[in-house]
Short mmCIF file of C-alpha atoms in Angstrom, two decimals:
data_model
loop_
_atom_site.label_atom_id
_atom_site.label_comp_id
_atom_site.label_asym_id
_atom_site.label_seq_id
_atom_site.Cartn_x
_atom_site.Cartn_y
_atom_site.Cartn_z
CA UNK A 1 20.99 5.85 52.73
CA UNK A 2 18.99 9.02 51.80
CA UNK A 3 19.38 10.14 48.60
CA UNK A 4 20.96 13.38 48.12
CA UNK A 5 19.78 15.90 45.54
CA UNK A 6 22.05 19.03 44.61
CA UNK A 7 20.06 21.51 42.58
CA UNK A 8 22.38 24.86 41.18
CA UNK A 9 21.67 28.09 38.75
CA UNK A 10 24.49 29.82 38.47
CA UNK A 11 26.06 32.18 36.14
CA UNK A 12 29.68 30.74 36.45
CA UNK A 13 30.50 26.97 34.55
CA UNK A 14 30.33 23.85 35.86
CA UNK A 15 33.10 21.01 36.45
CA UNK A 16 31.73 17.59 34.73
CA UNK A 17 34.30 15.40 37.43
CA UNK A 18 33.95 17.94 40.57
CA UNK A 19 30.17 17.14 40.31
CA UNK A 20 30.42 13.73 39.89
CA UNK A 21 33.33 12.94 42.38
CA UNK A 22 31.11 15.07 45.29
CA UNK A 23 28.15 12.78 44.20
CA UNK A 24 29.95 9.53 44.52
CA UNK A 25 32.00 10.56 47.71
CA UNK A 26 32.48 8.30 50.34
CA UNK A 27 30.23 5.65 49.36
CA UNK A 28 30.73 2.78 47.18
CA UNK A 29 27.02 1.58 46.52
CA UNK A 30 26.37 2.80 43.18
CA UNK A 31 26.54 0.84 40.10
CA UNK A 32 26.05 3.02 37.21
CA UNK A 33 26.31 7.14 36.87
CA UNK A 34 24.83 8.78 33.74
CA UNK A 35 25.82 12.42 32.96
CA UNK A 36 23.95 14.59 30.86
CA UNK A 37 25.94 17.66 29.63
CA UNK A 38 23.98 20.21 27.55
CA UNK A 39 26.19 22.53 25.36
CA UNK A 40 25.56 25.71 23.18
CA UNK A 41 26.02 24.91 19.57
CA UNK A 42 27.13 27.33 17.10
CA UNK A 43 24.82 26.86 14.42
CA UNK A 44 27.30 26.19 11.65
CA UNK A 45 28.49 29.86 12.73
CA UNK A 46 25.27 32.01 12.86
CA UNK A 47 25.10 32.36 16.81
CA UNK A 48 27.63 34.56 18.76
CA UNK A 49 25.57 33.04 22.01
CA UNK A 50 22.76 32.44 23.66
CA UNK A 51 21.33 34.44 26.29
CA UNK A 52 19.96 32.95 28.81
CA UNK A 53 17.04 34.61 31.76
CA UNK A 54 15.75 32.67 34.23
CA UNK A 55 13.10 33.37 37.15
CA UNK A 56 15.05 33.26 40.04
CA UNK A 57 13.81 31.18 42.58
CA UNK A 58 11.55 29.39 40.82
CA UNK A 59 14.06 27.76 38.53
CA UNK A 60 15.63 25.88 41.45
CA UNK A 61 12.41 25.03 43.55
CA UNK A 62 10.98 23.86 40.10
CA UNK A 63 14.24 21.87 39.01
CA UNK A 64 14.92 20.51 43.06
CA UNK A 65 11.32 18.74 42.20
CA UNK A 66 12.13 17.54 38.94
CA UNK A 67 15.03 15.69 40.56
CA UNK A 68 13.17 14.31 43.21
CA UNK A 69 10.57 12.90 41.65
CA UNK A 70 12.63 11.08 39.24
CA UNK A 71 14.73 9.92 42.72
CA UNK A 72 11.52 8.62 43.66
CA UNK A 73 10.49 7.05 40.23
CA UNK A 74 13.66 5.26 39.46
CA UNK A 75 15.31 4.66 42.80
CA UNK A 76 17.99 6.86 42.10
CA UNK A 77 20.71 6.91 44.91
CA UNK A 78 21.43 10.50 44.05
CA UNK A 79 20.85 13.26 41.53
CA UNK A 80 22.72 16.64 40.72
CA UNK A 81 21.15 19.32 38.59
CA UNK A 82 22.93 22.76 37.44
CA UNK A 83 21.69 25.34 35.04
CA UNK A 84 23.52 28.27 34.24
CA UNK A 85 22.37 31.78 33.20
CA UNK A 86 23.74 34.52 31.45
CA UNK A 87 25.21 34.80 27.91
CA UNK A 88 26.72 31.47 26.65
CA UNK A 89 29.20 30.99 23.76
CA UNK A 90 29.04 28.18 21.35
CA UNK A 91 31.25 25.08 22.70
CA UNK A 92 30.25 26.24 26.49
CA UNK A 93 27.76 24.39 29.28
CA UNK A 94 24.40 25.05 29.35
CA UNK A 95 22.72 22.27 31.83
CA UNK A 96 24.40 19.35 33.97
CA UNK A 97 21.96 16.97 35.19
CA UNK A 98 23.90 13.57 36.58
CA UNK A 99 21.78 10.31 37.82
CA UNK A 100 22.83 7.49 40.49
CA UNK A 101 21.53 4.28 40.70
CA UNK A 102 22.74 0.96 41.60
CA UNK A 103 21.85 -0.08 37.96
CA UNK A 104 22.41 1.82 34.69
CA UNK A 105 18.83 1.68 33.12
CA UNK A 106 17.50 3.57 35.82
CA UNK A 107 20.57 5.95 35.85
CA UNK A 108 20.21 6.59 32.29
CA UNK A 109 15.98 7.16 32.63
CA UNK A 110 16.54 9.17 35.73
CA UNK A 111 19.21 11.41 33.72
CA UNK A 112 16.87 11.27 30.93
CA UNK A 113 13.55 11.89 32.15
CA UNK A 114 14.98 15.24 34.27
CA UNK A 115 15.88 16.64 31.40
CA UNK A 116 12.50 15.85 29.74
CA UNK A 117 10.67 17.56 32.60
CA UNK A 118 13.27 20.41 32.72
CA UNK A 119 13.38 21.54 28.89
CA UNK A 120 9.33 22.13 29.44
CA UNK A 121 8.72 23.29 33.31
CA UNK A 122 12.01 24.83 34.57
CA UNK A 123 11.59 28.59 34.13
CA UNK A 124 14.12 29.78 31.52
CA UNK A 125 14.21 30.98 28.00
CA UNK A 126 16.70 31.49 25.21
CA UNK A 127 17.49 34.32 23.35
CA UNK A 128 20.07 34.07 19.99
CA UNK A 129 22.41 36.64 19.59
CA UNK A 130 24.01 36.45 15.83
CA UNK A 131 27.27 36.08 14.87
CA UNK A 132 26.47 39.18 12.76
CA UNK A 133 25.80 41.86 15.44
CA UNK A 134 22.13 41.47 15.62
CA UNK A 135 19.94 40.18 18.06
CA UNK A 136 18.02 37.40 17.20
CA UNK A 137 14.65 36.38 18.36
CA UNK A 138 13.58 34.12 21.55
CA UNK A 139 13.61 30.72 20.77
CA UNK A 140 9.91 29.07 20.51
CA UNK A 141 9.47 25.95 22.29
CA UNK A 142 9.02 22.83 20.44
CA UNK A 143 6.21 20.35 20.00
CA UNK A 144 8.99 17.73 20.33
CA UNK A 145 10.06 18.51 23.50
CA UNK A 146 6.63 18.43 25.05
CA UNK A 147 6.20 14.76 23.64
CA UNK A 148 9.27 14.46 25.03
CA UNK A 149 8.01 14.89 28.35
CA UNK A 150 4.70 13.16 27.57
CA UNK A 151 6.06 9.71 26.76
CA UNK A 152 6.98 9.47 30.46
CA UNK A 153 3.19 9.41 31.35
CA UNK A 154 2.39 6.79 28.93
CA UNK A 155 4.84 4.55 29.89
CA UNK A 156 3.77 3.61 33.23
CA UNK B 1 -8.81 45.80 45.72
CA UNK B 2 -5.41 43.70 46.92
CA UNK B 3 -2.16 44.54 45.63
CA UNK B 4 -0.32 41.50 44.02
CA UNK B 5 3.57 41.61 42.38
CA UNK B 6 3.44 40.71 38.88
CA UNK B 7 6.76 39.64 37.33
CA UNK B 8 6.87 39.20 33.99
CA UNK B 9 10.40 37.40 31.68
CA UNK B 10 11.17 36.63 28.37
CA UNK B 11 9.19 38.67 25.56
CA UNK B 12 6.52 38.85 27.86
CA UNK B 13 8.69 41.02 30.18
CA UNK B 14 10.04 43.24 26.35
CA UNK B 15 6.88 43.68 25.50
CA UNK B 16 5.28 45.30 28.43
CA UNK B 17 8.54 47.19 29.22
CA UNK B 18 9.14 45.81 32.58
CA UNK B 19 10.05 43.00 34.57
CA UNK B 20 7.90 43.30 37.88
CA UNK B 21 4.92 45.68 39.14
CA UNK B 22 3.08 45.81 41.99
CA UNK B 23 -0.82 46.18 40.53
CA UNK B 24 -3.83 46.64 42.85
CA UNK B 25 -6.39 44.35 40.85
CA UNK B 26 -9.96 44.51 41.13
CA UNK B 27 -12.43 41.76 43.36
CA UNK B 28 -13.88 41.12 40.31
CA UNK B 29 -10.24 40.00 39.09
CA UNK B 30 -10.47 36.17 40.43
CA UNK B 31 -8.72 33.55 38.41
CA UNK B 32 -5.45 33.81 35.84
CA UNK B 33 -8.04 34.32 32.92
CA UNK B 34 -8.95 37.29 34.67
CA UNK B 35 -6.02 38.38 35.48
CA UNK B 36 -4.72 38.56 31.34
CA UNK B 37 -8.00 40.38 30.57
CA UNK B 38 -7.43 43.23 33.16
CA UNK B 39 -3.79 43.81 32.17
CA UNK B 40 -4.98 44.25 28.32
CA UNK B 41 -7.10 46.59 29.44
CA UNK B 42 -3.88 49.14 30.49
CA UNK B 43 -2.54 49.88 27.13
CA UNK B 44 -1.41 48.68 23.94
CA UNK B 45 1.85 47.45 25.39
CA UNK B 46 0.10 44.48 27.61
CA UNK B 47 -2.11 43.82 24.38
CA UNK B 48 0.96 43.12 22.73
CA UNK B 49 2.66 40.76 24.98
CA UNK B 50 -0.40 38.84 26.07
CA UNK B 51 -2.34 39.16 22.76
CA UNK B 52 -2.19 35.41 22.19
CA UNK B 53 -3.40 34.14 25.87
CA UNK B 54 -2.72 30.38 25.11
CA UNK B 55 0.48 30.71 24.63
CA UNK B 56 1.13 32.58 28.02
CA UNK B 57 1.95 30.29 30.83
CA UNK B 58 1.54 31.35 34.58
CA UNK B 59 2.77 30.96 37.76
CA UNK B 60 1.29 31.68 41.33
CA UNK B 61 3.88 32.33 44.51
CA UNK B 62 6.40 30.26 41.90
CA UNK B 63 4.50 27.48 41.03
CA UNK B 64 2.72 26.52 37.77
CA UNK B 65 -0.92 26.73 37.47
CA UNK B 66 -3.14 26.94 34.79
CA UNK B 67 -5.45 30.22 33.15
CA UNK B 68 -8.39 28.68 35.68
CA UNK B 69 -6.53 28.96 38.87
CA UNK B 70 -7.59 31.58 41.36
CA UNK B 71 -5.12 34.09 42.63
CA UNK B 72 -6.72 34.81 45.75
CA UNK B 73 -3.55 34.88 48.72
CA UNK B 74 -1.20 35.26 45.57
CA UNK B 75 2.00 37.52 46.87
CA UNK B 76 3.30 37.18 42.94
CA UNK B 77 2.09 36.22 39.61
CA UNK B 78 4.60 35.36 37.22
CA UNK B 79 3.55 35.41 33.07
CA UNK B 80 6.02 34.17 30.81
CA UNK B 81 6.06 32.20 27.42
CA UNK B 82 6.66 28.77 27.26
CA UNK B 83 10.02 27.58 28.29
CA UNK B 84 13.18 26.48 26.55
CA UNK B 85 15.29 26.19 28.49
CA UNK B 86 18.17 22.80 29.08
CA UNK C 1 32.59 16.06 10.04
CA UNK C 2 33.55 12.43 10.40
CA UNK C 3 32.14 10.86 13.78
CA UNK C 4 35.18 10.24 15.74
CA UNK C 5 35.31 6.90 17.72
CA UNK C 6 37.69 6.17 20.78
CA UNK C 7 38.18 2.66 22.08
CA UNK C 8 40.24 1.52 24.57
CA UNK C 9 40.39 -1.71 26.91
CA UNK C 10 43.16 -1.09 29.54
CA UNK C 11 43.83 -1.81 33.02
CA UNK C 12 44.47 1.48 34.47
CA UNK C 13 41.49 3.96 35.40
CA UNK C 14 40.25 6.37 33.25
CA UNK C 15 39.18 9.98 33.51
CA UNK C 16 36.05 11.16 32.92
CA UNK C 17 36.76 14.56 32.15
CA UNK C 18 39.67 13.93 30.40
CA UNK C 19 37.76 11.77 27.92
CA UNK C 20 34.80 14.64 27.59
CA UNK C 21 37.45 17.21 26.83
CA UNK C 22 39.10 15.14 24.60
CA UNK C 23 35.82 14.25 22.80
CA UNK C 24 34.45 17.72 22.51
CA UNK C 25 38.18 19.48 21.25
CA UNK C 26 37.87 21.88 19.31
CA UNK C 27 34.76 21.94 17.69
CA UNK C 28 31.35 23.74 18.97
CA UNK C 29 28.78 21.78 17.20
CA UNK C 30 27.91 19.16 19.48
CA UNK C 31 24.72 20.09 21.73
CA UNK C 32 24.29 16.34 23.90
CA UNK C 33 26.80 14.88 25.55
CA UNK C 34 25.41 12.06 27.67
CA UNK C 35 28.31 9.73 30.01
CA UNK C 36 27.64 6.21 31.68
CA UNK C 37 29.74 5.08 33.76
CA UNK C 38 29.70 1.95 35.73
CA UNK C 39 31.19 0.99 38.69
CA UNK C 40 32.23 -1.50 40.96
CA UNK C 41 29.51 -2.26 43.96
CA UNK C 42 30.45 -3.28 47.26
CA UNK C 43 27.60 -5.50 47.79
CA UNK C 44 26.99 -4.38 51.62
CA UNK C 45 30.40 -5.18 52.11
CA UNK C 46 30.19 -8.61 50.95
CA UNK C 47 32.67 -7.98 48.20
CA UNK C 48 36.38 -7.41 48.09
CA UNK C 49 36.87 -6.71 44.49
CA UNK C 50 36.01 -7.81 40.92
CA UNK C 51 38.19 -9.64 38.80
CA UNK C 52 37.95 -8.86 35.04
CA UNK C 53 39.02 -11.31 32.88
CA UNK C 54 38.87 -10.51 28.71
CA UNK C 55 39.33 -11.50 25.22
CA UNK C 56 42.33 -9.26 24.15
CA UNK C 57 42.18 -8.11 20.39
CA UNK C 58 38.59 -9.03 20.51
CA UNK C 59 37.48 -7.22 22.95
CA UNK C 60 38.37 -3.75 21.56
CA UNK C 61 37.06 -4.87 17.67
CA UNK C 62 33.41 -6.03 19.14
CA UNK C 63 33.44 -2.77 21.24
CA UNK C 64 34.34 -0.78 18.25
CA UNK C 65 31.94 -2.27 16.10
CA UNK C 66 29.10 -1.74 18.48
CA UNK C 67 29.84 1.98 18.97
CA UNK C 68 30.25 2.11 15.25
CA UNK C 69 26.60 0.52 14.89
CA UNK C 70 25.36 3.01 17.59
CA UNK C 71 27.24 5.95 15.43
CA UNK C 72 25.64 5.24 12.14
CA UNK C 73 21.69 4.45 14.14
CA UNK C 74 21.65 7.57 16.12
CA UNK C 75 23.70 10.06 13.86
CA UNK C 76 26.33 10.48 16.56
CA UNK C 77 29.07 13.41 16.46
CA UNK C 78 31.25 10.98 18.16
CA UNK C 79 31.29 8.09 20.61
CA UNK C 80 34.32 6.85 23.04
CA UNK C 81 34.05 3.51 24.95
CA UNK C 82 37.00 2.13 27.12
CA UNK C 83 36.23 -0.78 29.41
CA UNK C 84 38.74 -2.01 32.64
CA UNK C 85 40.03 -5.38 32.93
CA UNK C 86 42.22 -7.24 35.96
CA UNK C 87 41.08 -6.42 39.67
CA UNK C 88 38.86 -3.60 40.30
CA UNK C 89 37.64 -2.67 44.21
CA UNK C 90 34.41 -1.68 45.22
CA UNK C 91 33.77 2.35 44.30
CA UNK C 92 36.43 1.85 41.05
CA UNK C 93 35.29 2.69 37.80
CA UNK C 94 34.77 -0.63 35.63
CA UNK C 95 33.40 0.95 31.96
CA UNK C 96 32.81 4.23 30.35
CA UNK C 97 30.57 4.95 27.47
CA UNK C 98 30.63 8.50 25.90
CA UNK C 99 27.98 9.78 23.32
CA UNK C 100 27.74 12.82 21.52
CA UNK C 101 25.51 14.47 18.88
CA UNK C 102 23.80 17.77 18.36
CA UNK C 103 20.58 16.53 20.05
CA UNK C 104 19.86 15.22 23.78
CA UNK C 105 17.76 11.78 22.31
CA UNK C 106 20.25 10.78 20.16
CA UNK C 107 23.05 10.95 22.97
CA UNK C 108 21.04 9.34 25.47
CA UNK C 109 19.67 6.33 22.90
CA UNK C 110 23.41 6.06 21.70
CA UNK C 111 25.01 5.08 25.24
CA UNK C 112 22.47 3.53 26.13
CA UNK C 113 22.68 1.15 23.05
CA UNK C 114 26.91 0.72 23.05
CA UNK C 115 26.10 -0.33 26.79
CA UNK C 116 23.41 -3.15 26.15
CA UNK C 117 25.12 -4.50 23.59
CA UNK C 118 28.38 -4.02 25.56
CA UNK C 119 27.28 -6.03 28.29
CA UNK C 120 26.03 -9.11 26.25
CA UNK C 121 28.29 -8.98 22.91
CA UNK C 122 32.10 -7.61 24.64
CA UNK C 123 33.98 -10.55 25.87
CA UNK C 124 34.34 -9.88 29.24
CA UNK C 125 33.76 -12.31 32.27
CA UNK C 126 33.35 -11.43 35.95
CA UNK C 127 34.56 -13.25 38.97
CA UNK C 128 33.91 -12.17 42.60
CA UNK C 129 36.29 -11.75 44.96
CA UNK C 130 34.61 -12.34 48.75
CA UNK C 131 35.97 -9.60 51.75
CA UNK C 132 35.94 -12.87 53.29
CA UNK C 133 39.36 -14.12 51.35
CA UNK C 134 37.04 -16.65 49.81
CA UNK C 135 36.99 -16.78 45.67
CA UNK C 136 33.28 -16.54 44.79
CA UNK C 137 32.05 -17.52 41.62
CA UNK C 138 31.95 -17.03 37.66
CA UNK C 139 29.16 -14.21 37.41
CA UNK C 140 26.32 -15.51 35.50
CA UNK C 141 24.45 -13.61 32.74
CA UNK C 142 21.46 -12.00 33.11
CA UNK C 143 18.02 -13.01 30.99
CA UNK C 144 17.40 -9.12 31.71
CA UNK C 145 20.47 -7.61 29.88
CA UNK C 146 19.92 -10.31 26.80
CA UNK C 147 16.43 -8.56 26.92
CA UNK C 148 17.68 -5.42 27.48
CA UNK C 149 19.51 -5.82 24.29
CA UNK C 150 16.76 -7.33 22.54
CA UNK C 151 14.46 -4.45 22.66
CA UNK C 152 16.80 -2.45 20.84
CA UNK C 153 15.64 -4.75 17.65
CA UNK C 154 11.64 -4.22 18.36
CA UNK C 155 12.12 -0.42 18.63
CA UNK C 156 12.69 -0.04 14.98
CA UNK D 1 44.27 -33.04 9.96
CA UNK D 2 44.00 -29.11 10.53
CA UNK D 3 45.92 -27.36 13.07
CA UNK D 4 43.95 -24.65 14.38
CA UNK D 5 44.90 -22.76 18.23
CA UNK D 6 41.99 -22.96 20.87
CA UNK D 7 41.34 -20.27 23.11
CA UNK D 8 39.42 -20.75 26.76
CA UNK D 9 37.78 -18.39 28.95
CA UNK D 10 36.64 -17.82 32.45
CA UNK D 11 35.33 -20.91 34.15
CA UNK D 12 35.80 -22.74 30.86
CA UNK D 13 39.66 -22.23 31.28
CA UNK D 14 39.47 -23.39 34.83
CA UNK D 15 38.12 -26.57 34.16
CA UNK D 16 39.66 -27.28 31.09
CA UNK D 17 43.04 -26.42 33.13
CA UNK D 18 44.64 -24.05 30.45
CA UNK D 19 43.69 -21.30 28.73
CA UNK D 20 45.15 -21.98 24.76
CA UNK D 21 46.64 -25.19 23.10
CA UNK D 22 46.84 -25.71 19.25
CA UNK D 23 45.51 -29.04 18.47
CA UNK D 24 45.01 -30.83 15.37
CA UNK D 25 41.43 -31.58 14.13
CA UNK D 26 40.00 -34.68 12.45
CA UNK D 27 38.73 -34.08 8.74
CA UNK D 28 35.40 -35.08 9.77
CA UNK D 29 35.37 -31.74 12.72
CA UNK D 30 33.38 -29.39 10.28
CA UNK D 31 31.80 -26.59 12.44
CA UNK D 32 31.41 -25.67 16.09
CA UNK D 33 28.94 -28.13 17.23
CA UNK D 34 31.53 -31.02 15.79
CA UNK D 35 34.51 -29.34 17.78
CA UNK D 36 32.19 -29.69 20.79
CA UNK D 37 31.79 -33.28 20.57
CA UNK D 38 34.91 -33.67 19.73
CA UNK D 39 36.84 -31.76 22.58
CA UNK D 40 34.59 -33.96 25.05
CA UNK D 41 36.33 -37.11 24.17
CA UNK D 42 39.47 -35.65 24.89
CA UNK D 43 39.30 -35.88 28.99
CA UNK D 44 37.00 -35.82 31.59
CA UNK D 45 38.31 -31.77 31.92
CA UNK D 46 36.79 -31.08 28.36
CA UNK D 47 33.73 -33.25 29.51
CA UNK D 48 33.19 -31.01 32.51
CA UNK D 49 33.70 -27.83 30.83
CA UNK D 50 31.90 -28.61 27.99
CA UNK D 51 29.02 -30.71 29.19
CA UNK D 52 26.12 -27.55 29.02
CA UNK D 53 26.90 -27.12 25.67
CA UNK D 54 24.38 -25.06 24.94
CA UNK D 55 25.75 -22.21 26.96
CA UNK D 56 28.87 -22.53 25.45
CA UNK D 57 29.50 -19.37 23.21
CA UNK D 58 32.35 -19.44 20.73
CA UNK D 59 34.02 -17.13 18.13
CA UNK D 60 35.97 -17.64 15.02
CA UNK D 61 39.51 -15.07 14.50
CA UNK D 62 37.62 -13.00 17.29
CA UNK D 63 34.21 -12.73 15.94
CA UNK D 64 30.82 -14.18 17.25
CA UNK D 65 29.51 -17.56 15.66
CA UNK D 66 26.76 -20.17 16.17
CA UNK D 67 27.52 -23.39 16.89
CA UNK D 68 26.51 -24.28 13.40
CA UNK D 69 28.95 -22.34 12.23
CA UNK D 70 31.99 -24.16 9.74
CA UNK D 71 35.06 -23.99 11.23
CA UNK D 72 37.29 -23.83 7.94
CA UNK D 73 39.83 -21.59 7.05
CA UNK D 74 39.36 -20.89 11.43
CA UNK D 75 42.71 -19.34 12.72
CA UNK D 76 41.89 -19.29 16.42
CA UNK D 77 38.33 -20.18 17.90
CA UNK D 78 37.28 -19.22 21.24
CA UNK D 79 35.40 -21.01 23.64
CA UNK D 80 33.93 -19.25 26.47
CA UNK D 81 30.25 -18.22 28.61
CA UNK D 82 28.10 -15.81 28.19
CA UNK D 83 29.39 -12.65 28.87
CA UNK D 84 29.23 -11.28 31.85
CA UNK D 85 31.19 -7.25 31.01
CA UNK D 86 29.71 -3.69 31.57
#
């Protein structure tokens, strides 16, 4: 069987179980799912939410082959992506990214090494907007995140 | 000359003061590197955003390439800061 | 906040989503949220079901303590495990593992963990049902998950 | 003479036939390995489902012990393969 990719960016939330029922649907050859659920934090009460832009387009081509190369890497039997846009309050979604695989280390690298790849090459940035009023400033990326991404090279 | 859309996001896109322009750029314009020195030669605005040039990360017809990359058949150039997004 | 810790060993299915919501209630400081969940394979249709058989009473305290362990090691916000028992079908849901904590490593590495050590500490015991009729054998462990455990003791 | 209740798992129940009995232990049955040997003189059933004993995992009042383990004070002990869960 193929395996199926679904790629999103949408404005709108996403449902955790709707994602992962359409992914396992109708086929009862997978062994292990990992989920990854990325959520906007309030910052001990500083943010009001996070704004997030995106280059449209190029988020989803850029994300689509993210997934498949880690469905090519790991074997996975299927791999769902979504990304939202927009403003985001603390306690709400930010990313999905959900991994198939007959066995669960590969689901949970597969899971894990999208998001790796994601955080650094999918095209979106984060603005803060304070729980005071004001607008905050873009958020830099880290240093972590690209070693984050770099420990994938090293290990093969 | 050849016309080429820029688009620009993030505080890339603030500082300049817009998000896309269509720019007829010079032959002698040939790579990304290029590319960042022409625009800071329009005005303070593009010195601003792309003052430090390392840190701004391109992309040709959507895809990622680096400050060396030729933009010759480029229908858009996208500069933007790094990402952070997930 | 305390890390909250959810353990359950039932026969009945669980819900995914359910056990997210109940997980993230109320509070907007978690930023990582990673699932596993594993499920029953049909074995190209060699396979009727699974039959679970476990240690009740210890089976919940050894599950506890290892999401406990996996708590205090990767500073998580909160961690729910509940594993299935009796017959389960091809496609079913046999174990969930549920990490949280305010950064995507820490989630992932926590799961992860509670599932290695699930799989060779829990006592639980697999027996295959053929789609034959025929009762198949015992499963046997695997050298791979006792290593898969293992490296968890080299990594630090 | 102790009493202490024996519990049996998986294909250790099967071919010991039952899967608890309380049984009363000789003095000289001081940890796990000792119950081992013991157990295997009660029946060809123990012999069978004993006679790897090196894959034989066992827990004292539900928690995980080596065979060299001392059985005092030992409520229930649990005799069982490796684990086979997840």
């Amino acid at each position: 069987m193929t395996a199926s990719v679904t790629v999103r960016v949408q404005r709108e939330d996403f449902d955790l179980a709707a994602e992962v029922a359409a992914l396992c649907h109708g086929r009862s050859d997978i062994g292990a799912v990992v989920t990854f659920s990325g959520l906007c934090r309030d910052e001990a009460g500083a943010l009001a939410a996070l704004e997030l832009e995106h280059y449209p387009g190029m988020a989803e081509t850029e994300i689509s082959r993210i997934c498949r190369e880690a469905v090519t890497r790991f074997g996975l039997q299927a791999a769902t992506a979504i990304h939202r846009f927009g403003r985001i309050a603390p306690g709400e979604n930010i990313v999905l990214v959900i991994a198939a695989s007959p066995h669960r280390q590969a689901a949970f690298d597969g899971a894990n090494f999208v998001m790796d790849f994601l955080k650094t090459s999918a095209p979106f940035w984060k603005k803060e907007h304070h729980a005071d009023g004001s607008v905050g400033e873009w958020l830099s990326a880290k240093d972590a995140d690209d070693a984050a991404r770099d420990r994938w090279s090293r290990e093969r | 000359m050849s016309t080429v859309n820029l688009v620009y996001f993030s505080w890339v896109r603030e500082r300049i003061g817009k998000g896309e322009e269509a720019l007829d750029l010079p032959a002698d314009v040939v790579t990304i590197a290029d590319l960042l020195a022409h625009l800071k030669t329009l005005g303070e605005e593009y010195e601003s955003a792309l003052e430090h040039e390392s840190v701004i990360r391109a992309a040709i017809n959507q895809e990622h390439v680096g400050h060396g990359e030729p933009i010759a058949g480029a229908r858009e150039i996208a500069l933007f800061p790094p990402m952070t997004g997930g």
